Amino acid sequence: MKTIDLRSDTVTLPSPAMRQAIAEAELGDDVFGDDPTVNRLEAMAAKVMGKEAALLTTSGTQSNLAAMLAHCQRGDEVIVGDEAHILHYEAGGAFALGGLGLRPVRNDEQGRLDLQEVRRAIRGRDVHFPPTGLICVENTHNRCGGSVLSEDDLAAVRRLADEYGLPVHLDGARLFNAAAALGVPASRLARYADSVAFSLCKGLACPVGSVLCGSREFIAGARRFRKMLGGGMRQAGIIAAAGVYALENMVDRLAEDHDNARLLADGLSSIPGIVLAPPPQSNLVFFTAEGWDLGELVRRLGQRSVLCLDEGGGRIRMVTHYGIERADVEEALVRVRELMAAGA
Ligand code: TLP
C-alpha cells in the first residue's frame, strides 16, 4: 500500500532536477565568504524579499533565533503571538540561549496579533521593566490553521511598531504560501517587516535550510550569531544549490498544494464525524473527529499508511506538499472514510 505522508511539508524530497543542481554546485568555504552558490542564493533571496542582504541558515528555528539575537540585547522582551511557532516549537531558545523574554499576546483565529494587547505589552522606560526589543509576526500562521495574514494586517503591526520605534521580525517559514494564497509577490508581504525568515525545507522541497533577510547591517550581526549557534556551514553550496533551484522552479507550484488542501478539506468534511477546524487557507488542514481519541485515530491511519499528526488541543493536522498529487489526496480520503465507517 502506498504511504501517503501528510505529516508536514518538511517531508518533501528533492526532485531529480534539484538533485542534479546539488551535484553540479560550485563550492567554496562559506565561512570565508567563498561559496559562490551560497552567495548566489543569498543575493537571489534578498532580491525576492526586497531586502538588502540575506543569510543561509540551517533551519527556520536558527533563522528566528539569530534574528531575535541580532535585533535585541540580552534581557530584552520579544512580543510574540500566544500561538507563535517561536513560542511553542523552538525549544525555548530565546530564553535558554538568548537571555530574552518571550511576551505572548493573543493571536486571533486568523493568526493576527491583538493590537490592543500589543500596545499594552510594550514596556515604557522604567528601571523596573525589561525593555521591549522586537515584535514577531508569523505568515502563514501554523497553529492558526495555516491562515494567511493580509497586507493590511501586516501594515497595522508595522504602524504600531513605528509608533514605538520597534523592529518587526516576520517568521515567514511559509511566506511563499501566503504570497500564493494572496496572489502577490512575497516582497509585498516582507516589506512590513525589518527582517523575514523563509524556509527552503518546507513547500519549496529542499532537503535543508532557511534564509533570513534584512538590512546589510542586520545580516552582518545575524551572521555572527549564526556562527555562535553552530551554523557556519563551510561548503554549504550543496544546500544553497537546492535553494537556488527552488526559488526558480518550486514557488509557482505552491498553488497546487493549496488546491489539494481544499480538495482534502472538502472530502474530510463530507465524512460523518469529521469537523474541519477551520477550513484551509493554504496547505495546512486541521480537523477533529467526534467520538475518537485522536492519538488512536492517527495511529490507526498510520496502519493504513496515511501519516498525519495529532497536534494536541483536539486537532489533527494534514499537510499537502510536493510529492502529494490529487490522486494521493483522493486515496487518503478513501482510507480515512473506511476507517471512520468501521468506528472507533
Ligand atoms: N514547523 C514544523 C514543526 O516544527 C511544527 C512543521 O511541521 O510545521 N516557523 C514556522 C511557522 C514553522 O512552521 C516552522 C516548522 C519553523 C518556523 C521552524 O522551521 P525548522 O523546522 O526548519 O526549524
Tab-separated table of C-alpha atoms and ligand atoms in Angstrom:
chain	number	residue	atom	x	y	z
A	1	MET	CA	0.000	0.000	0.000
A	2	LYS	CA	1.448	3.405	-0.953
A	3	THR	CA	2.384	5.565	2.019
A	4	ILE	CA	0.716	8.975	1.860
A	5	ASP	CA	2.728	11.193	4.165
A	6	LEU	CA	0.699	14.221	5.232
A	7	ARG	CA	2.565	14.925	8.488
A	8	SER	CA	4.301	18.047	7.198
A	9	ASP	CA	5.673	19.728	4.087
A	10	THR	CA	9.072	19.165	5.740
A	11	VAL	CA	8.953	15.548	4.483
A	12	THR	CA	9.327	16.654	0.856
A	13	LEU	CA	12.213	15.084	-1.034
A	14	PRO	CA	14.335	16.863	-3.649
A	15	SER	CA	13.252	16.241	-7.245
A	16	PRO	CA	15.710	14.636	-9.717
A	17	ALA	CA	16.404	18.075	-11.236
A	18	MET	CA	17.097	19.530	-7.777
A	19	ARG	CA	19.480	16.641	-7.021
A	20	GLN	CA	21.219	17.384	-10.306
A	21	ALA	CA	21.619	21.043	-9.314
A	22	ILE	CA	23.063	19.915	-5.962
A	23	ALA	CA	25.509	17.551	-7.678
A	24	GLU	CA	26.746	20.275	-10.009
A	25	ALA	CA	27.007	23.081	-7.422
A	26	GLU	CA	30.171	25.192	-7.441
A	27	LEU	CA	31.543	25.187	-3.905
A	28	GLY	CA	33.840	27.105	-1.577
A	29	ASP	CA	34.206	27.740	2.151
A	30	ASP	CA	31.206	29.860	3.106
A	31	VAL	CA	32.663	30.865	6.486
A	32	PHE	CA	35.317	32.705	4.424
A	33	GLY	CA	32.510	34.032	2.198
A	34	ASP	CA	33.888	31.941	-0.664
A	35	ASP	CA	31.000	29.696	-1.663
A	36	PRO	CA	29.667	31.084	-4.958
A	37	THR	CA	26.430	29.114	-4.758
A	38	VAL	CA	25.643	30.355	-1.235
A	39	ASN	CA	26.441	33.900	-2.344
A	40	ARG	CA	24.129	33.470	-5.323
A	41	LEU	CA	21.282	32.127	-3.167
A	42	GLU	CA	21.679	34.936	-0.637
A	43	ALA	CA	21.626	37.581	-3.399
A	44	MET	CA	18.545	35.997	-5.006
A	45	ALA	CA	16.729	35.690	-1.675
A	46	ALA	CA	17.447	39.304	-0.728
A	47	LYS	CA	16.054	40.413	-4.092
A	48	VAL	CA	12.946	38.228	-3.863
A	49	MET	CA	12.191	39.627	-0.396
A	50	GLY	CA	13.093	43.224	-1.308
A	51	LYS	CA	15.824	43.422	1.348
A	52	GLU	CA	19.485	44.482	1.158
A	53	ALA	CA	21.042	41.211	2.283
A	54	ALA	CA	20.354	37.592	3.235
A	55	LEU	CA	21.862	34.734	5.213
A	56	LEU	CA	21.501	30.989	4.638
A	57	THR	CA	20.866	29.174	7.940
A	58	THR	CA	20.407	25.562	8.927
A	59	SER	CA	16.704	25.835	9.820
A	60	GLY	CA	13.759	28.108	10.477
A	61	THR	CA	14.480	27.759	14.169
A	62	GLN	CA	18.052	29.004	13.674
A	63	SER	CA	16.889	31.904	11.474
A	64	ASN	CA	14.337	33.031	14.058
A	65	LEU	CA	16.800	32.793	16.942
A	66	ALA	CA	19.596	34.565	15.038
A	67	ALA	CA	17.062	37.285	14.136
A	68	MET	CA	15.945	37.760	17.758
A	69	LEU	CA	19.565	37.888	18.928
A	70	ALA	CA	20.534	40.400	16.242
A	71	HIS	CA	17.560	42.707	16.915
A	72	CYS	CA	17.716	42.590	20.725
A	73	GLN	CA	20.016	42.934	23.698
A	74	ARG	CA	20.206	40.272	26.424
A	75	GLY	CA	17.396	40.930	28.941
A	76	ASP	CA	15.007	42.376	26.342
A	77	GLU	CA	11.484	41.151	25.830
A	78	VAL	CA	10.179	39.921	22.474
A	79	ILE	CA	6.450	40.227	21.783
A	80	VAL	CA	5.067	37.100	20.090
A	81	GLY	CA	1.611	35.694	19.449
A	82	ASP	CA	0.398	33.166	22.007
A	83	GLU	CA	0.133	30.620	19.163
A	84	ALA	CA	3.508	31.508	17.604
A	85	HIS	CA	5.857	28.785	16.415
A	86	ILE	CA	8.675	30.699	18.144
A	87	LEU	CA	6.846	30.308	21.457
A	88	HIS	CA	5.706	26.691	21.137
A	89	TYR	CA	8.149	24.763	18.979
A	90	GLU	CA	11.607	26.316	19.099
A	91	ALA	CA	12.782	24.657	22.304
A	92	GLY	CA	12.789	27.918	24.254
A	93	GLY	CA	15.992	29.069	22.517
A	94	ALA	CA	15.141	32.738	23.060
A	95	PHE	CA	15.194	32.293	26.859
A	96	ALA	CA	17.723	29.480	27.106
A	97	LEU	CA	20.376	30.776	24.733
A	98	GLY	CA	19.467	34.421	24.184
A	99	GLY	CA	18.523	35.639	27.649
A	100	LEU	CA	15.394	37.060	26.030
A	101	GLY	CA	11.890	37.014	27.485
A	102	LEU	CA	9.028	35.989	25.200
A	103	ARG	CA	5.934	38.073	25.970
A	104	PRO	CA	2.881	36.362	24.460
A	105	VAL	CA	-0.128	38.386	23.311
A	106	ARG	CA	-3.333	36.927	21.946
A	107	ASN	CA	-3.456	35.614	18.377
A	108	ASP	CA	-6.968	35.706	16.923
A	109	GLU	CA	-8.157	32.683	14.917
A	110	GLN	CA	-6.741	34.330	11.788
A	111	GLY	CA	-3.238	34.430	13.324
A	112	ARG	CA	-3.281	38.219	13.779
A	113	LEU	CA	-1.838	39.806	16.907
A	114	ASP	CA	-4.361	41.594	19.098
A	115	LEU	CA	-3.036	45.119	18.600
A	116	GLN	CA	-4.583	46.479	21.803
A	117	GLU	CA	-2.730	43.800	23.701
A	118	VAL	CA	0.488	44.519	21.816
A	119	ARG	CA	0.175	48.179	22.779
A	120	ARG	CA	-0.336	47.223	26.429
A	121	ALA	CA	2.570	44.758	26.304
A	122	ILE	CA	5.087	47.343	25.038
A	123	ARG	CA	7.068	48.478	28.066
A	124	GLY	CA	7.611	52.099	28.957
A	125	ARG	CA	11.054	53.299	30.020
A	126	ASP	CA	11.367	52.374	33.677
A	127	VAL	CA	14.208	50.880	35.618
A	128	HIS	CA	11.913	48.055	36.759
A	129	PHE	CA	10.967	46.839	33.276
A	130	PRO	CA	12.688	44.598	30.757
A	131	PRO	CA	12.900	46.736	27.602
A	132	THR	CA	10.746	45.643	24.667
A	133	GLY	CA	13.134	44.800	21.831
A	134	LEU	CA	11.093	43.290	19.000
A	135	ILE	CA	7.650	42.297	17.721
A	136	CYS	CA	7.330	38.970	15.853
A	137	VAL	CA	4.596	38.004	13.407
A	138	GLU	CA	4.067	34.719	11.521
A	139	ASN	CA	2.698	34.236	7.968
A	140	THR	CA	1.239	31.782	7.092
A	141	HIS	CA	0.324	31.090	10.690
A	142	ASN	CA	0.932	27.439	11.524
A	143	ARG	CA	-1.085	26.858	14.720
A	144	CYS	CA	-3.853	29.174	13.486
A	145	GLY	CA	-4.637	26.712	10.710
A	146	GLY	CA	-2.162	27.861	8.062
A	147	SER	CA	-4.041	31.168	7.996
A	148	VAL	CA	-2.881	33.970	5.727
A	149	LEU	CA	-2.213	37.460	7.085
A	150	SER	CA	-3.078	40.166	4.568
A	151	GLU	CA	-1.020	43.235	3.710
A	152	ASP	CA	-3.412	45.299	5.841
A	153	ASP	CA	-2.820	43.012	8.845
A	154	LEU	CA	0.943	43.370	8.486
A	155	ALA	CA	0.769	47.114	7.823
A	156	ALA	CA	-1.169	47.593	11.063
A	157	VAL	CA	1.606	45.884	13.063
A	158	ARG	CA	4.203	47.985	11.228
A	159	ARG	CA	2.398	51.245	12.117
A	160	LEU	CA	2.199	50.287	15.769
A	161	ALA	CA	5.860	49.223	15.867
A	162	ASP	CA	6.850	52.547	14.255
A	163	GLU	CA	4.990	54.485	16.938
A	164	TYR	CA	7.353	52.967	19.485
A	165	GLY	CA	10.463	52.695	17.294
A	166	LEU	CA	10.453	48.875	17.470
A	167	PRO	CA	11.675	46.440	14.805
A	168	VAL	CA	9.391	43.725	13.383
A	169	HIS	CA	10.533	40.190	12.519
A	170	LEU	CA	8.386	38.054	10.211
A	171	ASP	CA	8.558	34.281	10.683
A	172	GLY	CA	7.718	33.537	7.070
A	173	ALA	CA	8.613	29.846	7.110
A	174	ARG	CA	5.688	29.535	4.669
A	175	LEU	CA	5.685	33.112	3.331
A	176	PHE	CA	5.578	31.891	-0.274
A	177	ASN	CA	2.384	30.016	0.600
A	178	ALA	CA	0.899	33.255	1.944
A	179	ALA	CA	2.008	35.094	-1.197
A	180	ALA	CA	0.485	32.372	-3.411
A	181	ALA	CA	-2.794	32.494	-1.480
A	182	LEU	CA	-2.984	36.291	-1.834
A	183	GLY	CA	-1.661	36.368	-5.406
A	184	VAL	CA	1.064	38.918	-4.547
A	185	PRO	CA	4.882	38.739	-4.683
A	186	ALA	CA	6.456	37.715	-1.357
A	187	SER	CA	8.279	41.079	-1.181
A	188	ARG	CA	4.896	42.820	-0.802
A	189	LEU	CA	4.418	40.961	2.491
A	190	ALA	CA	8.044	41.201	3.598
A	191	ARG	CA	8.156	44.984	3.262
A	192	TYR	CA	6.237	45.496	6.510
A	193	ALA	CA	8.976	43.728	8.481
A	194	ASP	CA	12.599	44.664	9.150
A	195	SER	CA	13.613	41.017	8.849
A	196	VAL	CA	11.998	37.956	7.314
A	197	ALA	CA	12.895	34.267	7.536
A	198	PHE	CA	11.585	31.837	4.933
A	199	SER	CA	12.090	28.075	4.799
A	200	LEU	CA	13.695	26.162	1.980
A	201	CYS	CA	12.896	22.774	3.513
A	202	LYS	CA	9.083	23.008	3.532
A	203	GLY	CA	6.906	23.716	0.482
A	204	LEU	CA	9.974	24.576	-1.618
A	205	ALA	CA	11.060	20.939	-1.185
A	206	CYS	CA	14.743	21.465	-0.409
A	207	PRO	CA	16.422	18.963	1.893
A	208	VAL	CA	17.706	21.565	4.401
A	209	GLY	CA	17.721	25.245	5.185
A	210	SER	CA	16.120	28.598	5.707
A	211	VAL	CA	17.070	32.108	4.617
A	212	LEU	CA	16.998	35.187	6.835
A	213	CYS	CA	16.739	38.543	5.034
A	214	GLY	CA	17.118	42.139	6.210
A	215	SER	CA	19.346	45.203	6.068
A	216	ARG	CA	23.092	44.779	5.431
A	217	GLU	CA	23.886	45.790	8.989
A	218	PHE	CA	21.295	43.435	10.496
A	219	ILE	CA	22.515	40.482	8.412
A	220	ALA	CA	26.138	41.175	9.440
A	221	GLY	CA	25.013	40.881	13.084
A	222	ALA	CA	22.910	37.777	12.396
A	223	ARG	CA	25.889	36.160	10.621
A	224	ARG	CA	27.923	36.332	13.831
A	225	PHE	CA	25.037	34.789	15.801
A	226	ARG	CA	24.627	32.052	13.179
A	227	LYS	CA	28.301	31.192	13.747
A	228	MET	CA	27.754	31.216	17.512
A	229	LEU	CA	24.783	28.855	17.076
A	230	GLY	CA	26.898	26.410	15.094
A	231	GLY	CA	25.515	27.383	11.707
A	232	GLY	CA	28.764	28.222	9.866
A	233	MET	CA	28.471	25.511	7.215
A	234	ARG	CA	31.605	25.582	5.006
A	235	GLN	CA	30.756	24.059	1.552
A	236	ALA	CA	27.112	24.957	2.079
A	237	GLY	CA	26.632	25.417	-1.666
A	238	ILE	CA	25.425	21.799	-1.544
A	239	ILE	CA	22.406	23.143	0.355
A	240	ALA	CA	22.230	26.510	-1.406
A	241	ALA	CA	22.079	24.893	-4.875
A	242	ALA	CA	18.762	23.314	-3.901
A	243	GLY	CA	17.583	26.740	-2.720
A	244	VAL	CA	18.547	28.447	-5.974
A	245	TYR	CA	16.742	25.719	-7.900
A	246	ALA	CA	13.701	26.058	-5.633
A	247	LEU	CA	13.427	29.839	-5.977
A	248	GLU	CA	13.496	29.383	-9.750
A	249	ASN	CA	11.243	26.340	-10.043
A	250	MET	CA	9.257	25.478	-6.922
A	251	VAL	CA	7.477	28.707	-5.983
A	252	ASP	CA	4.840	28.803	-8.699
A	253	ARG	CA	3.631	25.268	-7.964
A	254	LEU	CA	2.569	26.043	-4.354
A	255	ALA	CA	-0.931	26.920	-5.575
A	256	GLU	CA	-1.330	23.202	-6.430
A	257	ASP	CA	-0.740	22.329	-2.782
A	258	HIS	CA	-3.467	24.792	-1.807
A	259	ASP	CA	-5.881	23.248	-4.343
A	260	ASN	CA	-5.090	19.809	-2.939
A	261	ALA	CA	-5.623	21.070	0.622
A	262	ARG	CA	-9.081	22.345	-0.377
A	263	LEU	CA	-9.871	19.009	-2.027
A	264	LEU	CA	-8.729	17.205	1.108
A	265	ALA	CA	-10.733	19.509	3.377
A	266	ASP	CA	-13.899	19.175	1.277
A	267	GLY	CA	-13.558	15.386	1.293
A	268	LEU	CA	-12.886	15.222	5.032
A	269	SER	CA	-15.839	17.453	5.867
A	270	SER	CA	-18.156	15.075	3.972
A	271	ILE	CA	-17.122	12.166	6.248
A	272	PRO	CA	-19.556	11.724	9.164
A	273	GLY	CA	-17.879	12.631	12.459
A	274	ILE	CA	-15.173	14.850	10.986
A	275	VAL	CA	-15.329	18.563	11.680
A	276	LEU	CA	-12.906	20.935	9.981
A	277	ALA	CA	-11.334	23.479	12.252
A	278	PRO	CA	-11.234	25.922	10.357
A	279	PRO	CA	-11.349	25.500	6.509
A	280	PRO	CA	-7.830	25.717	4.990
A	281	GLN	CA	-6.394	28.957	3.579
A	282	SER	CA	-3.115	27.419	2.408
A	283	ASN	CA	-1.606	23.913	2.567
A	284	LEU	CA	-2.407	23.021	6.202
A	285	VAL	CA	-5.656	21.208	7.028
A	286	PHE	CA	-6.830	20.864	10.639
A	287	PHE	CA	-9.787	18.803	11.807
A	288	THR	CA	-11.237	16.906	14.705
A	289	ALA	CA	-13.139	13.606	14.786
A	290	GLU	CA	-16.071	13.304	17.154
A	291	GLY	CA	-16.087	10.247	19.381
A	292	TRP	CA	-12.432	9.423	18.676
A	293	ASP	CA	-9.294	9.544	20.755
A	294	LEU	CA	-7.284	11.478	18.161
A	295	GLY	CA	-3.985	9.813	19.052
A	296	GLU	CA	-5.644	6.463	18.375
A	297	LEU	CA	-7.120	7.704	15.087
A	298	VAL	CA	-3.688	8.880	13.935
A	299	ARG	CA	-2.200	5.506	14.913
A	300	ARG	CA	-4.899	3.573	13.035
A	301	LEU	CA	-4.487	5.792	9.957
A	302	GLY	CA	-0.762	5.075	10.173
A	303	GLN	CA	-1.562	1.348	9.957
A	304	ARG	CA	-3.325	2.195	6.691
A	305	SER	CA	-0.264	4.151	5.527
A	306	VAL	CA	-1.855	7.580	5.862
A	307	LEU	CA	0.512	9.592	8.043
A	308	CYS	CA	-0.636	12.715	9.887
A	309	LEU	CA	-0.089	14.412	13.256
A	310	ASP	CA	-2.146	14.705	16.414
A	311	GLU	CA	-1.476	18.388	17.151
A	312	GLY	CA	-2.850	18.235	20.689
A	313	GLY	CA	-5.720	20.502	21.699
A	314	GLY	CA	-8.184	18.193	19.924
A	315	ARG	CA	-6.880	18.677	16.382
A	316	ILE	CA	-5.284	16.512	13.716
A	317	ARG	CA	-3.103	18.202	11.076
A	318	MET	CA	-2.656	17.069	7.470
A	319	VAL	CA	-0.334	18.971	5.122
A	320	THR	CA	-0.253	18.897	1.316
A	321	HIS	CA	3.066	19.352	-0.465
A	322	TYR	CA	5.294	18.491	-3.428
A	323	GLY	CA	5.019	14.715	-3.922
A	324	ILE	CA	1.345	14.596	-2.933
A	325	GLU	CA	-0.800	14.524	-6.058
A	326	ARG	CA	-4.544	14.906	-6.394
A	327	ALA	CA	-4.839	11.096	-6.687
A	328	ASP	CA	-2.994	10.687	-3.354
A	329	VAL	CA	-5.486	13.002	-1.676
A	330	GLU	CA	-8.369	11.004	-3.154
A	331	GLU	CA	-6.778	7.741	-1.963
A	332	ALA	CA	-6.155	9.164	1.529
A	333	LEU	CA	-9.818	10.180	1.707
A	334	VAL	CA	-10.914	6.641	0.802
A	335	ARG	CA	-8.777	5.223	3.626
A	336	VAL	CA	-9.997	7.789	6.181
A	337	ARG	CA	-13.617	7.163	5.187
A	338	GLU	CA	-13.220	3.372	5.544
A	339	LEU	CA	-11.609	3.694	8.952
A	340	MET	CA	-14.236	6.127	10.236
A	341	ALA	CA	-17.027	3.879	8.942
A	342	ALA	CA	-15.516	0.923	10.845
A	343	GLY	CA	-15.876	3.065	14.012
A	344	ALA	CA	-13.717	3.996	16.995
B	1	TLP	N1	7.286	23.823	11.634
B	1	TLP	C1	7.230	22.384	11.636
B	1	TLP	C2	7.231	21.858	13.078
B	1	TLP	O1	8.232	22.453	13.818
B	1	TLP	C3	5.951	22.073	13.795
B	1	TLP	C4	6.011	21.913	10.896
B	1	TLP	O2	5.948	20.709	10.585
B	1	TLP	O3	5.113	22.739	10.617
B	1	TLP	N2	8.237	28.748	11.764
B	1	TLP	C5	7.129	28.084	11.408
B	1	TLP	C6	5.876	28.856	11.201
B	1	TLP	C7	7.164	26.694	11.236
B	1	TLP	O4	6.041	26.055	10.919
B	1	TLP	C8	8.380	26.001	11.410
B	1	TLP	C9	8.456	24.495	11.279
B	1	TLP	C10	9.514	26.737	11.787
B	1	TLP	C11	9.409	28.122	11.948
B	1	TLP	C12	10.837	26.080	12.087
B	1	TLP	O5	11.449	25.573	10.968
B	1	TLP	P1	12.553	24.405	11.102
B	1	TLP	O6	11.774	23.139	11.277
B	1	TLP	O7	13.292	24.499	9.813
B	1	TLP	O8	13.396	24.734	12.287
